[in-house]
Coordinates of C-alpha atoms in Angstrom, one line a residue:
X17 CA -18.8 8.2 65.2
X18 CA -15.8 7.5 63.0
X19 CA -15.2 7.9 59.5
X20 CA -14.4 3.7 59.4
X21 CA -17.8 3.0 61.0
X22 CA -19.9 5.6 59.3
X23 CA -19.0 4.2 56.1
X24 CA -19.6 0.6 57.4
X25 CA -23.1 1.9 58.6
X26 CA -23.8 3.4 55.1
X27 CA -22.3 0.4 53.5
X28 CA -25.1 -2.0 55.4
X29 CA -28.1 1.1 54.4
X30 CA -26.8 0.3 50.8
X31 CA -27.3 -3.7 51.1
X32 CA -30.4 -2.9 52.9
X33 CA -32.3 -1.4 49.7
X34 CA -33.9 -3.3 47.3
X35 CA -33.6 -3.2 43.6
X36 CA -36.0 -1.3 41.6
X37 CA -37.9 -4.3 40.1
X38 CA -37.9 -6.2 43.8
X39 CA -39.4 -2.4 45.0
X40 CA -41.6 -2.5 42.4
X41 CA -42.7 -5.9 42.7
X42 CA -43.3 -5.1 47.0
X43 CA -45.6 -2.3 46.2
X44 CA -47.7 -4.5 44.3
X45 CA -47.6 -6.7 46.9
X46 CA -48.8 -4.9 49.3
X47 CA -51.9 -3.5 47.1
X48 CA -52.9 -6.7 47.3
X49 CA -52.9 -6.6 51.0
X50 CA -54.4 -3.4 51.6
X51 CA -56.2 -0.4 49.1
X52 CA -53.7 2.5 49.6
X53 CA -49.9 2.7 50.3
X54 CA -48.3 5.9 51.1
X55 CA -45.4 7.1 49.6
X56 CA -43.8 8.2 53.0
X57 CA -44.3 4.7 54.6
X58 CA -42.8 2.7 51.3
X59 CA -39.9 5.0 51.3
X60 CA -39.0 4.0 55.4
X61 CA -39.7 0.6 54.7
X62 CA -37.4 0.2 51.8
X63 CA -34.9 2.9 53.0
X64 CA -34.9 5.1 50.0
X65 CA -35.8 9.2 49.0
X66 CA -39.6 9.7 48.5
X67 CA -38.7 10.6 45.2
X68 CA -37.5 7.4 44.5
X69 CA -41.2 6.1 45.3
X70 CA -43.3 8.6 43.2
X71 CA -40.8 7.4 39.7
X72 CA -41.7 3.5 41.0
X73 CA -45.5 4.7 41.3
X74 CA -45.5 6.6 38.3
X75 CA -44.0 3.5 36.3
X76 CA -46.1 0.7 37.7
X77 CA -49.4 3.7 37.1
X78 CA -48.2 4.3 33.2
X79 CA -47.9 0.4 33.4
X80 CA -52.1 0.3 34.4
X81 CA -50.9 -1.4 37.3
X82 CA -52.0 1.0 39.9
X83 CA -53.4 4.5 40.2
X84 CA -51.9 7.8 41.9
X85 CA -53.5 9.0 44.5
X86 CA -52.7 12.2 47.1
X87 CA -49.5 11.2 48.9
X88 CA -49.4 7.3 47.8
X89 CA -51.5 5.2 45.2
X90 CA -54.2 2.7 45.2
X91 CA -55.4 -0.5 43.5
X92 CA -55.9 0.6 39.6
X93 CA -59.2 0.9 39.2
X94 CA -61.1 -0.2 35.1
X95 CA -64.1 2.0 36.1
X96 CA -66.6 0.2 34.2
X97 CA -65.1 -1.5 31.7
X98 CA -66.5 -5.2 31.1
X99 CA -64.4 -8.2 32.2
X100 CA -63.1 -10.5 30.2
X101 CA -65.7 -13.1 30.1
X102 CA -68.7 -10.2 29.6
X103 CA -66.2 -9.1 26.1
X104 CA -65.9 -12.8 25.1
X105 CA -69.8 -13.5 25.7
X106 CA -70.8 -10.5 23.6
X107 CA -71.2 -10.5 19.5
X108 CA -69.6 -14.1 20.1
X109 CA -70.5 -15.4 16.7
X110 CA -68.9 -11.6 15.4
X111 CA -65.7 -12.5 17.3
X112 CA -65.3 -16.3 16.1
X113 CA -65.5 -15.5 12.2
X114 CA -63.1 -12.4 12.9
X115 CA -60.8 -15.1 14.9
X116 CA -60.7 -17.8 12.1
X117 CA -60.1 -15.3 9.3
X118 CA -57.5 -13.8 11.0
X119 CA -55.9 -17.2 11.5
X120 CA -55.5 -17.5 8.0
X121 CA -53.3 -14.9 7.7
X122 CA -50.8 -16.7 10.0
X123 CA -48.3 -19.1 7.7
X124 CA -46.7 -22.4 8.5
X125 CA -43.6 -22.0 10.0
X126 CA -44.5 -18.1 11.3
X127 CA -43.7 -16.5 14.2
X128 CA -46.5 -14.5 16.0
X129 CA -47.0 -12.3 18.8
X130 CA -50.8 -12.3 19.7
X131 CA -51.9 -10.0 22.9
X132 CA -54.6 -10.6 25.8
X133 CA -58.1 -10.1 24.7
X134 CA -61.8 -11.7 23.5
X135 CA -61.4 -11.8 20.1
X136 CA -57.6 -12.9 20.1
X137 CA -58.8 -15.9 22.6
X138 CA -60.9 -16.6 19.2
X139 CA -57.7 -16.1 17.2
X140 CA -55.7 -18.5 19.0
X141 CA -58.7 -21.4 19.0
X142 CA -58.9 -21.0 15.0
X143 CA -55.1 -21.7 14.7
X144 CA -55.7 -24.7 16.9
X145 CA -58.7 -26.2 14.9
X146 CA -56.3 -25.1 11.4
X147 CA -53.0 -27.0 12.9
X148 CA -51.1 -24.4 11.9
X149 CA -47.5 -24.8 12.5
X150 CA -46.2 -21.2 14.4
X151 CA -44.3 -20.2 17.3
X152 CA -46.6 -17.4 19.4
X153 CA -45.5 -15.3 21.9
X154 CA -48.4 -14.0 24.2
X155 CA -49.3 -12.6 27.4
X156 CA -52.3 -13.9 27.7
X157 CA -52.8 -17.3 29.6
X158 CA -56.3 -18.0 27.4
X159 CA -54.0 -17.5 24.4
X160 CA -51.4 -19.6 25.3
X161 CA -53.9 -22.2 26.8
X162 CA -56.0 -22.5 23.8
X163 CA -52.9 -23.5 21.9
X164 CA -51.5 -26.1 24.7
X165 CA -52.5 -29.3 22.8
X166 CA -51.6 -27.6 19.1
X167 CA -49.0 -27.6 16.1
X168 CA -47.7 -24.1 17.6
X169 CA -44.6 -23.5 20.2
X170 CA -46.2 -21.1 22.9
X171 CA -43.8 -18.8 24.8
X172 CA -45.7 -17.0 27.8
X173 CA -44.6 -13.6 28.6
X174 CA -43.3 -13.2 32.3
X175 CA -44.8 -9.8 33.9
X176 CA -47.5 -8.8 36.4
X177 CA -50.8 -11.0 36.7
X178 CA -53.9 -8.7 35.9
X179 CA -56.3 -12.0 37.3
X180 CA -59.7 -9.9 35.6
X181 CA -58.0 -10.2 32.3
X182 CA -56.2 -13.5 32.5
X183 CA -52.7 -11.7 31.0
X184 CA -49.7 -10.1 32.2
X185 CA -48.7 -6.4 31.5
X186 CA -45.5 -4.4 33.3
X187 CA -42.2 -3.8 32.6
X188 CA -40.9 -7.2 32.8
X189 CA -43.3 -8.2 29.8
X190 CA -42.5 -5.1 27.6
X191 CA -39.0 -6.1 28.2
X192 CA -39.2 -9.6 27.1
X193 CA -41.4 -8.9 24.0
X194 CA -38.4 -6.2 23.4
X195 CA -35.7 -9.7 22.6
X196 CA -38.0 -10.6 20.0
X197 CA -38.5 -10.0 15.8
X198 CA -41.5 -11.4 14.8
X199 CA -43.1 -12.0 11.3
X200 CA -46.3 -10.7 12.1
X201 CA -48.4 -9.6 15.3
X202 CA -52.3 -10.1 16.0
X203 CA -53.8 -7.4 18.5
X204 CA -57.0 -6.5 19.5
X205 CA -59.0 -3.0 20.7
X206 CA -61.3 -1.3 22.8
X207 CA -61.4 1.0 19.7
X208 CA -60.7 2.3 16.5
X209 CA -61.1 6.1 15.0
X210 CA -59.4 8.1 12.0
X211 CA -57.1 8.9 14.7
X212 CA -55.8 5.4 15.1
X213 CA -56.1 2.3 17.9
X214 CA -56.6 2.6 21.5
X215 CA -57.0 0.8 24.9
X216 CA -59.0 1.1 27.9
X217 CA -56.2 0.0 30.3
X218 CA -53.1 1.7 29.9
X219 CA -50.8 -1.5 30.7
X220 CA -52.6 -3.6 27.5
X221 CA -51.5 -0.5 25.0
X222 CA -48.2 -0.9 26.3
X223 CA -48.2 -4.0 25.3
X224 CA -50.1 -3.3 21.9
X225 CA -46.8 -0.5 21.1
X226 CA -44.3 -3.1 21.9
X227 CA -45.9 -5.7 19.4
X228 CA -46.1 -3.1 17.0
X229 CA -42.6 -2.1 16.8
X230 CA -41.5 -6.0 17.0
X231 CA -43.8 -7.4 13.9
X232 CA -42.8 -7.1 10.5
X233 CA -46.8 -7.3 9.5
X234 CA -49.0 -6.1 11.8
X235 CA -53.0 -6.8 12.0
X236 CA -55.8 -5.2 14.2
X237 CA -58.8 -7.9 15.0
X238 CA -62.0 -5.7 16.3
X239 CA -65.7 -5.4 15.2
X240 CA -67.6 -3.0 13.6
X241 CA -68.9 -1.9 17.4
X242 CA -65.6 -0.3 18.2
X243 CA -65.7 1.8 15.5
X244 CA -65.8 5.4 16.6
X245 CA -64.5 4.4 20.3
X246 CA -62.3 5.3 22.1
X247 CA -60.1 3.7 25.1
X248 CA -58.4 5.6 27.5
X249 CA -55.1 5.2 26.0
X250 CA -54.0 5.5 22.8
X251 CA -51.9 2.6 21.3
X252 CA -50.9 3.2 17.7
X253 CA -51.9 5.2 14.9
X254 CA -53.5 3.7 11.6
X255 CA -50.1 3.9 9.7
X256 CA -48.9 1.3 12.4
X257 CA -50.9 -1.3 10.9
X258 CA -51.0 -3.3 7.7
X259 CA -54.6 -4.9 8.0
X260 CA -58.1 -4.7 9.7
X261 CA -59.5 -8.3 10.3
X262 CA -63.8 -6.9 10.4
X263 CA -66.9 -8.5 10.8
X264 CA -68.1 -5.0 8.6
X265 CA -66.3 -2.7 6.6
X266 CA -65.6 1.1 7.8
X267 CA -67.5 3.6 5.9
X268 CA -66.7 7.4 6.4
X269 CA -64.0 9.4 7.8
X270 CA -62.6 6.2 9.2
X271 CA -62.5 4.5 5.9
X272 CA -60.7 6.9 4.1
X273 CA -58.3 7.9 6.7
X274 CA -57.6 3.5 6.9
X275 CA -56.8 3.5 2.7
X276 CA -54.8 6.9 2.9
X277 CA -53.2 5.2 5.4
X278 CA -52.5 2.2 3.2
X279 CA -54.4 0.0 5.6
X280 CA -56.0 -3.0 4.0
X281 CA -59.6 -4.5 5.0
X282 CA -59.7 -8.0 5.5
X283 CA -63.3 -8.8 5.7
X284 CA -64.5 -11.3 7.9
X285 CA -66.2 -14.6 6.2
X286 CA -69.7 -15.5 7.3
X287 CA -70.7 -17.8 4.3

């Protein structure tokens, strides 16, 4: 073969191969289709080095949106961590009261980053009933759909659909909440310790970080049930936050690590 047509033939292998988020996005794809992919297969199908698959699994896994297994990865797995609707059906009345004093931390004209869980589905339905007049970002579609007919300009986040949550994690929504500064953000938690906040899927503390870092004020909704727990991941420390909306104020270890901190308690009101 000659040099000419060698390089033509390379020149096509190089149109051939998809872009890293179009790879990214296939592999997901096909999990959808089937449990496992292997590495060796992907890496034939989209013409690149097997080594270019593992860093795509790894990413998508750090993401929560799929877990490494020998020689390829399956579907990620929550083990048994409730769904959404079991969390919003449990310690509802808890969860409501937490919601609606958190929304009155939110001021006219604010803008707000509130993440995918029970008790910020709560959130989002107080600052509807209040008519508060905000622009939210989310990634949660319960958020943003509980907030449709309201005073506040919803933004959805772009990203991967996790359909047991309702929400959208992945690099795509870490890199759109990345554009924006925000006055304040409202997250939730699998749990909270004197070591700070975590998550039980990896993708949602990603998320949790990113809103973090973008808010100026930054406020943890969670009851007094996820004290002491932990989730898988962590997703800040305790210095990371300004306020705990509670149903019941820490005692302990916890508290005194939350007012070294500087953390304030914002207890929730059930008169």
């Amino acid at each position: 073969m000659s040099k000419t047509k060698a390089k033509q033939k390379d020149a096509r292998k190089g149109r051939d191969r998809l872009k890293k988020s179009d790879r990214r996005r296939q592999i997901l794809l096909e999990l959808k289709l089937r449990p496992h992919v292997r590495i060796s297969d992907l890496a034939r199908s989209f013409n690149v080095s097997t080594e270019t698959v593992r860093r795509d699994f790894d990413a998508l896994a750090k993401d929560g949106l799929l877990a490494r297994a020998h020689g390829g990865a399956s579907t990620a797995s929550q083990g048994h961590y409730p769904s959404l609707d079991e969390r919003t059906a449990a310690r509802a009345a808890e969860r409501a009261r937490i919601g609606e004093t958190a929304a009155a931390l939110v001021q006219e004209g604010d803008t707000v980053m509130i993440d995918s869980g029970s008790t910020t589905i709560q959130l989002a339905r107080a600052l509807a009933l209040q008519g508060r007049s905000c622009t939210v970002i989310t990634n949660s579609i319960p958020v943003a759909a509980a907030l449709g007919d309201s005073a506040a300009d919803v933004i959805l986040c772009p990203g991967e659909f996790l359909p047991a949550e309702s929400a959208v994690v992945g690099a795509d929504t870490l890199e759109y909440l990345s554009r924006f500064n925000v006055d304040r953000c409202l997250i939730g938690a699998t749990g909270l310790t004197d070591e700070g906040v975590s998550e039980a899927i990896s993708g949602f503390a990603a998320i949790k970080r990113m809103m973090l870092q973008r808010a100026a004020n930054r406020h943890l909704l969670i009851d007094a049930q996820k004290f002491g727990c932990k989730g898988l991941v962590r997703a800040g420390a305790l210095a990371d936050l300004d306020s705990v909306v509670v149903d019941t104020a820490p005692t302990g270890p916890l508290r005194a690590e939350l007012d070294a901190a500087g953390v304030e308690i914002v207890l929730a009101d059930f008169g």
